Amino acid sequence: NAGVTQTPKFQVLKTGQSMTLQCAQDMNHEYMSWYRQDPGMGLRLIHYSVGAGITDQGEVPNGYNVSRSTTEDFPLRLLSAAPSQTSVYFCASSYSRVRRGYGYTFGSGTRLTVV
Amino acid sequence: AQKVTQAQTEISVVEKEDVTLDCVYETRDTTYYLFWYKQPPSGELVFLIRRNSFDEQNEISGRYSWNFQKSTSSFNFTITASQVVDSAVYFCALSEALVDSNYQLIWGAGTKLIIKP
């Protein structure tokens, strides 16, 4: 039972490069999301999805794209990396909407550095 | 606006001491959920507890206990007889309703807990 799998764990990019952070879950969770964690700021929501084919923006969506073609996968794309995107990124999934009290299961995180 | 405040940026105690992590929240929702997560030095985020707004009973799980008080909008976390392995960053979070009736978690900035041997 893998839970939420994120790849890669570490990545260094040059300014202007693009890349995709991968996230996959095997729990048949309908809700998936991407967060970034910066020192002293907790977790901030980038994008989320409530099911295949449905995505929406969170608090800090600029510079990122997502898609959800399957229930299992929710990749995050950085279109043109900037130093301000240096952060730790977490993918999270939940059985259903948070209102019903289901906690999130998190991936192990991706530490991204943009130089 | 809904938000979560963890006023303690960092706490350092000696092993076996009791320690309480504070969490104060603001919300206009009548139904909401509160969560605590632990982030050890290895970096993963571990779910600890959730509490819905209608259940104000305190909860105890081993050395961990949680005190939810709607009157003061607080959801504090106490570790009894702390151990070095409790050293981590602890996050409090509140569910927030989004425009499309979905919900997301609003996170506090976290409290770094250091347990010295």
PDB file of C-alpha atoms in Angstrom:
ATOM      1  CA  ASN A   1       0.000   0.000   0.000  1.00  0.00           C
ATOM      2  CA  ALA A   2       2.092   2.929  -1.276  1.00  0.00           C
ATOM      3  CA  GLY A   3      -0.215   5.811  -0.242  1.00  0.00           C
ATOM      4  CA  VAL A   4       0.878   9.031  -1.944  1.00  0.00           C
ATOM      5  CA  THR A   5       4.037   8.847  -4.042  1.00  0.00           C
ATOM      6  CA  GLN A   6       5.872  11.975  -5.082  1.00  0.00           C
ATOM      7  CA  THR A   7       8.805  12.196  -7.438  1.00  0.00           C
ATOM      8  CA  PRO A   8      11.452  13.484  -7.526  1.00  0.00           C
ATOM      9  CA  LYS A   9      12.529  14.054  -3.914  1.00  0.00           C
ATOM     10  CA  PHE A  10      15.059  16.717  -4.860  1.00  0.00           C
ATOM     11  CA  GLN A  11      15.450  18.907  -7.923  1.00  0.00           C
ATOM     12  CA  VAL A  12      17.606  21.843  -8.935  1.00  0.00           C
ATOM     13  CA  LEU A  13      16.425  23.954 -11.851  1.00  0.00           C
ATOM     14  CA  LYS A  14      17.809  26.933 -13.647  1.00  0.00           C
ATOM     15  CA  THR A  15      15.648  30.005 -13.988  1.00  0.00           C
ATOM     16  CA  GLY A  16      13.352  29.648 -16.969  1.00  0.00           C
ATOM     17  CA  GLN A  17      13.407  25.863 -17.116  1.00  0.00           C
ATOM     18  CA  SER A  18      10.195  23.896 -16.926  1.00  0.00           C
ATOM     19  CA  MET A  19       9.518  20.646 -15.136  1.00  0.00           C
ATOM     20  CA  THR A  20       6.764  18.420 -13.820  1.00  0.00           C
ATOM     21  CA  LEU A  21       6.441  17.161 -10.272  1.00  0.00           C
ATOM     22  CA  GLN A  22       4.698  13.812 -10.210  1.00  0.00           C
ATOM     23  CA  CYS A  23       2.102  12.697  -7.682  1.00  0.00           C
ATOM     24  CA  ALA A  24       0.257   9.400  -7.606  1.00  0.00           C
ATOM     25  CA  GLN A  25      -2.033   7.819  -5.027  1.00  0.00           C
ATOM     26  CA  ASP A  26      -3.392   4.310  -4.858  1.00  0.00           C
ATOM     27  CA  MET A  27      -6.176   4.852  -2.317  1.00  0.00           C
ATOM     28  CA  ASN A  28      -8.908   5.828  -4.781  1.00  0.00           C
ATOM     29  CA  HIS A  29      -9.067   9.266  -3.192  1.00  0.00           C
ATOM     30  CA  GLU A  30     -11.187  11.751  -5.069  1.00  0.00           C
ATOM     31  CA  TYR A  31      -9.500  14.848  -3.658  1.00  0.00           C
ATOM     32  CA  MET A  32      -5.890  15.724  -4.477  1.00  0.00           C
ATOM     33  CA  SER A  33      -3.953  18.909  -3.958  1.00  0.00           C
ATOM     34  CA  TRP A  34      -0.554  20.538  -4.168  1.00  0.00           C
ATOM     35  CA  TYR A  35       0.943  22.679  -1.437  1.00  0.00           C
ATOM     36  CA  ARG A  36       4.149  24.579  -1.090  1.00  0.00           C
ATOM     37  CA  GLN A  37       5.865  24.991   2.254  1.00  0.00           C
ATOM     38  CA  ASP A  38       8.048  28.002   2.915  1.00  0.00           C
ATOM     39  CA  PRO A  39       9.788  28.825   6.202  1.00  0.00           C
ATOM     40  CA  GLY A  40       7.484  30.501   8.716  1.00  0.00           C
ATOM     41  CA  MET A  41       4.467  30.381   6.404  1.00  0.00           C
ATOM     42  CA  GLY A  42       2.993  26.959   6.922  1.00  0.00           C
ATOM     43  CA  LEU A  43       1.464  25.292   3.898  1.00  0.00           C
ATOM     44  CA  ARG A  44      -0.142  27.199   1.062  1.00  0.00           C
ATOM     45  CA  LEU A  45      -2.475  25.633  -1.465  1.00  0.00           C
ATOM     46  CA  ILE A  46      -1.398  25.865  -5.105  1.00  0.00           C
ATOM     47  CA  HIS A  47      -4.033  23.845  -6.985  1.00  0.00           C
ATOM     48  CA  TYR A  48      -6.517  21.170  -6.110  1.00  0.00           C
ATOM     49  CA  SER A  49      -8.765  18.637  -7.777  1.00  0.00           C
ATOM     50  CA  VAL A  50     -11.996  17.027  -6.598  1.00  0.00           C
ATOM     51  CA  GLY A  51     -11.986  14.340  -9.261  1.00  0.00           C
ATOM     52  CA  ALA A  52     -10.703  13.328 -12.664  1.00  0.00           C
ATOM     53  CA  GLY A  53     -11.087  16.161 -15.147  1.00  0.00           C
ATOM     54  CA  ILE A  54     -11.750  18.777 -12.440  1.00  0.00           C
ATOM     55  CA  THR A  55      -9.108  21.175 -11.177  1.00  0.00           C
ATOM     56  CA  ASP A  56      -9.136  24.584  -9.554  1.00  0.00           C
ATOM     57  CA  GLN A  57      -6.789  27.191  -8.197  1.00  0.00           C
ATOM     58  CA  GLY A  58      -5.756  27.587  -4.626  1.00  0.00           C
ATOM     59  CA  GLU A  59      -4.115  30.461  -2.828  1.00  0.00           C
ATOM     60  CA  VAL A  60      -0.888  30.693  -4.874  1.00  0.00           C
ATOM     61  CA  PRO A  61      -1.522  29.284  -8.388  1.00  0.00           C
ATOM     62  CA  ASN A  62       0.594  31.653 -10.490  1.00  0.00           C
ATOM     63  CA  GLY A  63       3.404  29.939 -12.351  1.00  0.00           C
ATOM     64  CA  TYR A  64       1.927  26.450 -11.974  1.00  0.00           C
ATOM     65  CA  ASN A  65      -0.367  24.257 -14.036  1.00  0.00           C
ATOM     66  CA  VAL A  66      -2.123  21.028 -13.149  1.00  0.00           C
ATOM     67  CA  SER A  67      -4.262  18.408 -14.827  1.00  0.00           C
ATOM     68  CA  ARG A  68      -6.150  15.362 -13.573  1.00  0.00           C
ATOM     69  CA  SER A  69      -6.708  12.851 -16.328  1.00  0.00           C
ATOM     70  CA  THR A  70      -7.039   9.909 -13.930  1.00  0.00           C
ATOM     71  CA  THR A  71      -8.106   9.478 -10.321  1.00  0.00           C
ATOM     72  CA  GLU A  72      -4.611   8.315  -9.403  1.00  0.00           C
ATOM     73  CA  ASP A  73      -2.374  11.009 -10.876  1.00  0.00           C
ATOM     74  CA  PHE A  74      -2.105  14.744 -10.276  1.00  0.00           C
ATOM     75  CA  PRO A  75       1.067  16.242 -11.789  1.00  0.00           C
ATOM     76  CA  LEU A  76       2.191  19.798 -11.087  1.00  0.00           C
ATOM     77  CA  ARG A  77       3.930  21.666 -13.887  1.00  0.00           C
ATOM     78  CA  LEU A  78       6.234  24.615 -13.444  1.00  0.00           C
ATOM     79  CA  LEU A  79       6.061  26.527 -16.681  1.00  0.00           C
ATOM     80  CA  SER A  80       9.125  28.765 -16.362  1.00  0.00           C
ATOM     81  CA  ALA A  81      10.894  28.322 -13.049  1.00  0.00           C
ATOM     82  CA  ALA A  82      11.746  31.366 -10.972  1.00  0.00           C
ATOM     83  CA  PRO A  83      13.839  31.648  -7.788  1.00  0.00           C
ATOM     84  CA  SER A  84      10.629  32.541  -5.905  1.00  0.00           C
ATOM     85  CA  GLN A  85       9.458  28.991  -6.565  1.00  0.00           C
ATOM     86  CA  THR A  86      12.238  27.556  -4.453  1.00  0.00           C
ATOM     87  CA  SER A  87      10.286  25.643  -1.842  1.00  0.00           C
ATOM     88  CA  VAL A  88       9.256  22.259  -0.575  1.00  0.00           C
ATOM     89  CA  TYR A  89       6.243  20.907  -2.444  1.00  0.00           C
ATOM     90  CA  PHE A  90       3.772  18.458  -1.000  1.00  0.00           C
ATOM     91  CA  CYS A  91       1.072  16.507  -2.724  1.00  0.00           C
ATOM     92  CA  ALA A  92      -1.874  15.481  -0.568  1.00  0.00           C
ATOM     93  CA  SER A  93      -4.951  13.382  -1.090  1.00  0.00           C
ATOM     94  CA  SER A  94      -8.157  12.774   0.810  1.00  0.00           C
ATOM     95  CA  TYR A  95     -10.996  10.298   0.470  1.00  0.00           C
ATOM     96  CA  SER A  96     -13.486  13.085   0.184  1.00  0.00           C
ATOM     97  CA  ARG A  97     -13.998  16.726   0.885  1.00  0.00           C
ATOM     98  CA  VAL A  98     -12.392  17.943   4.045  1.00  0.00           C
ATOM     99  CA  ARG A  99     -15.736  18.992   5.474  1.00  0.00           C
ATOM    100  CA  ARG A 100     -16.558  15.367   6.134  1.00  0.00           C
ATOM    101  CA  GLY A 101     -13.563  15.252   8.427  1.00  0.00           C
ATOM    102  CA  TYR A 102     -11.245  13.097   6.400  1.00  0.00           C
ATOM    103  CA  GLY A 103      -7.638  13.952   7.019  1.00  0.00           C
ATOM    104  CA  TYR A 104      -5.104  14.385   4.283  1.00  0.00           C
ATOM    105  CA  THR A 105      -2.466  11.842   3.361  1.00  0.00           C
ATOM    106  CA  PHE A 106       0.705  13.568   2.251  1.00  0.00           C
ATOM    107  CA  GLY A 107       3.497  12.532  -0.043  1.00  0.00           C
ATOM    108  CA  SER A 108       7.051  12.736   1.219  1.00  0.00           C
ATOM    109  CA  GLY A 109       7.693  16.089  -0.456  1.00  0.00           C
ATOM    110  CA  THR A 110       9.890  17.483  -3.211  1.00  0.00           C
ATOM    111  CA  ARG A 111      12.605  19.958  -2.329  1.00  0.00           C
ATOM    112  CA  LEU A 112      12.983  22.274  -5.315  1.00  0.00           C
ATOM    113  CA  THR A 113      15.729  24.824  -5.727  1.00  0.00           C
ATOM    114  CA  VAL A 114      15.677  27.324  -8.581  1.00  0.00           C
ATOM    115  CA  VAL A 115      18.981  29.032  -9.271  1.00  0.00           C
TER     116      VAL A 115
ATOM    117  CA  ALA B   1     -11.284  35.708   6.626  1.00  0.00           C
ATOM    118  CA  GLN B   2     -10.550  32.441   8.245  1.00  0.00           C
ATOM    119  CA  LYS B   3      -7.157  31.880   9.714  1.00  0.00           C
ATOM    120  CA  VAL B   4      -5.151  29.820  12.142  1.00  0.00           C
ATOM    121  CA  THR B   5      -2.638  31.302  14.559  1.00  0.00           C
ATOM    122  CA  GLN B   6       0.127  29.364  16.216  1.00  0.00           C
ATOM    123  CA  ALA B   7       1.772  32.094  18.227  1.00  0.00           C
ATOM    124  CA  GLN B   8       4.624  29.937  19.498  1.00  0.00           C
ATOM    125  CA  THR B   9       7.258  29.839  16.792  1.00  0.00           C
ATOM    126  CA  GLU B  10       9.603  27.591  18.726  1.00  0.00           C
ATOM    127  CA  ILE B  11       9.454  25.815  22.085  1.00  0.00           C
ATOM    128  CA  SER B  12      12.355  24.089  23.777  1.00  0.00           C
ATOM    129  CA  VAL B  13      11.906  21.863  26.817  1.00  0.00           C
ATOM    130  CA  VAL B  14      13.866  19.181  28.604  1.00  0.00           C
ATOM    131  CA  GLU B  15      12.811  15.595  28.149  1.00  0.00           C
ATOM    132  CA  LYS B  16       9.998  14.415  30.444  1.00  0.00           C
ATOM    133  CA  GLU B  17       8.534  17.887  30.789  1.00  0.00           C
ATOM    134  CA  ASP B  18       4.949  18.493  29.709  1.00  0.00           C
ATOM    135  CA  VAL B  19       4.448  20.944  26.878  1.00  0.00           C
ATOM    136  CA  THR B  20       1.382  22.602  25.355  1.00  0.00           C
ATOM    137  CA  LEU B  21       1.204  23.891  21.803  1.00  0.00           C
ATOM    138  CA  ASP B  22      -1.361  26.607  21.254  1.00  0.00           C
ATOM    139  CA  CYS B  23      -3.689  26.972  18.295  1.00  0.00           C
ATOM    140  CA  VAL B  24      -6.243  29.762  17.909  1.00  0.00           C
ATOM    141  CA  TYR B  25      -8.538  29.919  14.917  1.00  0.00           C
ATOM    142  CA  GLU B  26     -11.032  32.259  13.318  1.00  0.00           C
ATOM    143  CA  THR B  27     -13.994  31.117  11.275  1.00  0.00           C
ATOM    144  CA  ARG B  28     -17.525  32.147  10.380  1.00  0.00           C
ATOM    145  CA  ASP B  29     -18.535  28.583   9.552  1.00  0.00           C
ATOM    146  CA  THR B  30     -20.812  26.850  12.023  1.00  0.00           C
ATOM    147  CA  THR B  31     -19.567  23.445  10.938  1.00  0.00           C
ATOM    148  CA  TYR B  32     -15.852  23.008  10.605  1.00  0.00           C
ATOM    149  CA  TYR B  33     -12.998  20.663  11.348  1.00  0.00           C
ATOM    150  CA  LEU B  34      -9.689  21.215  13.080  1.00  0.00           C
ATOM    151  CA  PHE B  35      -6.570  19.143  12.561  1.00  0.00           C
ATOM    152  CA  TRP B  36      -3.114  18.651  13.985  1.00  0.00           C
ATOM    153  CA  TYR B  37      -0.206  17.371  11.906  1.00  0.00           C
ATOM    154  CA  LYS B  38       3.343  16.508  12.874  1.00  0.00           C
ATOM    155  CA  GLN B  39       6.377  17.113  10.656  1.00  0.00           C
ATOM    156  CA  PRO B  40       9.470  15.343  12.047  1.00  0.00           C
ATOM    157  CA  PRO B  41      12.978  16.289  10.874  1.00  0.00           C
ATOM    158  CA  SER B  42      12.669  13.741   8.070  1.00  0.00           C
ATOM    159  CA  GLY B  43      10.114  16.086   6.486  1.00  0.00           C
ATOM    160  CA  GLU B  44       6.979  14.034   6.007  1.00  0.00           C
ATOM    161  CA  LEU B  45       3.639  15.264   7.299  1.00  0.00           C
ATOM    162  CA  VAL B  46       1.842  12.936   9.671  1.00  0.00           C
ATOM    163  CA  PHE B  47      -1.837  13.271  10.532  1.00  0.00           C
ATOM    164  CA  LEU B  48      -2.442  13.268  14.304  1.00  0.00           C
ATOM    165  CA  ILE B  49      -6.059  14.176  14.964  1.00  0.00           C
ATOM    166  CA  ARG B  50      -9.197  15.803  13.613  1.00  0.00           C
ATOM    167  CA  ARG B  51     -11.995  17.342  15.602  1.00  0.00           C
ATOM    168  CA  ASN B  52     -15.367  18.567  14.379  1.00  0.00           C
ATOM    169  CA  SER B  53     -16.961  21.715  15.706  1.00  0.00           C
ATOM    170  CA  PHE B  54     -19.771  19.875  17.460  1.00  0.00           C
ATOM    171  CA  ASP B  55     -17.547  17.703  19.585  1.00  0.00           C
ATOM    172  CA  GLU B  56     -15.888  19.595  22.401  1.00  0.00           C
ATOM    173  CA  GLN B  57     -14.791  16.579  24.347  1.00  0.00           C
ATOM    174  CA  ASN B  58     -11.116  16.455  25.085  1.00  0.00           C
ATOM    175  CA  GLU B  59      -9.239  13.601  23.512  1.00  0.00           C
ATOM    176  CA  ILE B  60      -6.334  11.626  24.848  1.00  0.00           C
ATOM    177  CA  SER B  61      -4.114   9.279  22.907  1.00  0.00           C
ATOM    178  CA  GLY B  62      -1.257   7.959  24.961  1.00  0.00           C
ATOM    179  CA  ARG B  63       0.942  10.914  25.913  1.00  0.00           C
ATOM    180  CA  TYR B  64      -0.956  13.220  23.557  1.00  0.00           C
ATOM    181  CA  SER B  65      -4.063  15.143  24.488  1.00  0.00           C
ATOM    182  CA  TRP B  66      -6.106  17.833  22.804  1.00  0.00           C
ATOM    183  CA  ASN B  67      -8.249  20.541  24.382  1.00  0.00           C
ATOM    184  CA  PHE B  68     -10.883  22.023  22.083  1.00  0.00           C
ATOM    185  CA  GLN B  69     -12.706  25.096  23.393  1.00  0.00           C
ATOM    186  CA  LYS B  70     -15.163  26.819  21.084  1.00  0.00           C
ATOM    187  CA  SER B  71     -15.656  29.670  23.554  1.00  0.00           C
ATOM    188  CA  THR B  72     -12.055  30.761  23.071  1.00  0.00           C
ATOM    189  CA  SER B  73     -11.645  29.374  19.511  1.00  0.00           C
ATOM    190  CA  SER B  74      -8.721  27.291  20.600  1.00  0.00           C
ATOM    191  CA  PHE B  75      -7.553  23.770  19.901  1.00  0.00           C
ATOM    192  CA  ASN B  76      -4.467  23.213  22.022  1.00  0.00           C
ATOM    193  CA  PHE B  77      -2.214  20.168  21.963  1.00  0.00           C
ATOM    194  CA  THR B  78      -0.415  18.850  25.039  1.00  0.00           C
ATOM    195  CA  ILE B  79       2.382  16.308  25.145  1.00  0.00           C
ATOM    196  CA  THR B  80       2.862  14.733  28.547  1.00  0.00           C
ATOM    197  CA  ALA B  81       6.265  13.440  29.605  1.00  0.00           C
ATOM    198  CA  SER B  82       7.877  14.614  26.383  1.00  0.00           C
ATOM    199  CA  GLN B  83      10.490  12.508  24.615  1.00  0.00           C
ATOM    200  CA  VAL B  84      13.263  13.387  22.206  1.00  0.00           C
ATOM    201  CA  VAL B  85      11.308  11.655  19.423  1.00  0.00           C
ATOM    202  CA  ASP B  86       8.578  14.263  19.853  1.00  0.00           C
ATOM    203  CA  SER B  87      10.911  16.873  18.382  1.00  0.00           C
ATOM    204  CA  ALA B  88       9.179  18.109  15.250  1.00  0.00           C
ATOM    205  CA  VAL B  89       7.231  20.957  13.749  1.00  0.00           C
ATOM    206  CA  TYR B  90       3.561  20.745  14.621  1.00  0.00           C
ATOM    207  CA  PHE B  91       0.878  22.292  12.464  1.00  0.00           C
ATOM    208  CA  CYS B  92      -2.685  23.161  13.326  1.00  0.00           C
ATOM    209  CA  ALA B  93      -5.173  23.455  10.460  1.00  0.00           C
ATOM    210  CA  LEU B  94      -8.788  24.505   9.933  1.00  0.00           C
ATOM    211  CA  SER B  95     -11.140  23.417   7.168  1.00  0.00           C
ATOM    212  CA  GLU B  96     -12.405  26.299   5.088  1.00  0.00           C
ATOM    213  CA  ALA B  97     -15.326  26.335   2.667  1.00  0.00           C
ATOM    214  CA  LEU B  98     -14.417  27.328  -0.867  1.00  0.00           C
ATOM    215  CA  VAL B  99     -16.763  29.096  -3.256  1.00  0.00           C
ATOM    216  CA  ASP B 100     -17.691  25.871  -5.038  1.00  0.00           C
ATOM    217  CA  SER B 101     -18.686  24.127  -1.811  1.00  0.00           C
ATOM    218  CA  ASN B 102     -15.467  22.212  -1.636  1.00  0.00           C
ATOM    219  CA  TYR B 103     -13.224  22.624   1.336  1.00  0.00           C
ATOM    220  CA  GLN B 104      -9.564  23.199   1.891  1.00  0.00           C
ATOM    221  CA  LEU B 105      -7.333  23.328   4.905  1.00  0.00           C
ATOM    222  CA  ILE B 106      -5.967  26.625   6.191  1.00  0.00           C
ATOM    223  CA  TRP B 107      -2.699  26.041   7.997  1.00  0.00           C
ATOM    224  CA  GLY B 108      -1.017  27.714  10.890  1.00  0.00           C
ATOM    225  CA  ALA B 109       2.639  28.630  10.487  1.00  0.00           C
ATOM    226  CA  GLY B 110       3.687  25.761  12.725  1.00  0.00           C
ATOM    227  CA  THR B 111       5.432  25.448  16.083  1.00  0.00           C
ATOM    228  CA  LYS B 112       8.888  23.937  16.190  1.00  0.00           C
ATOM    229  CA  LEU B 113       9.209  21.754  19.278  1.00  0.00           C
ATOM    230  CA  ILE B 114      12.674  20.862  20.515  1.00  0.00           C
ATOM    231  CA  ILE B 115      12.989  18.242  23.220  1.00  0.00           C
ATOM    232  CA  LYS B 116      16.421  18.220  24.827  1.00  0.00           C
ATOM    233  CA  PRO B 117      17.724  15.013  26.394  1.00  0.00           C
TER     234      PRO B 117
END
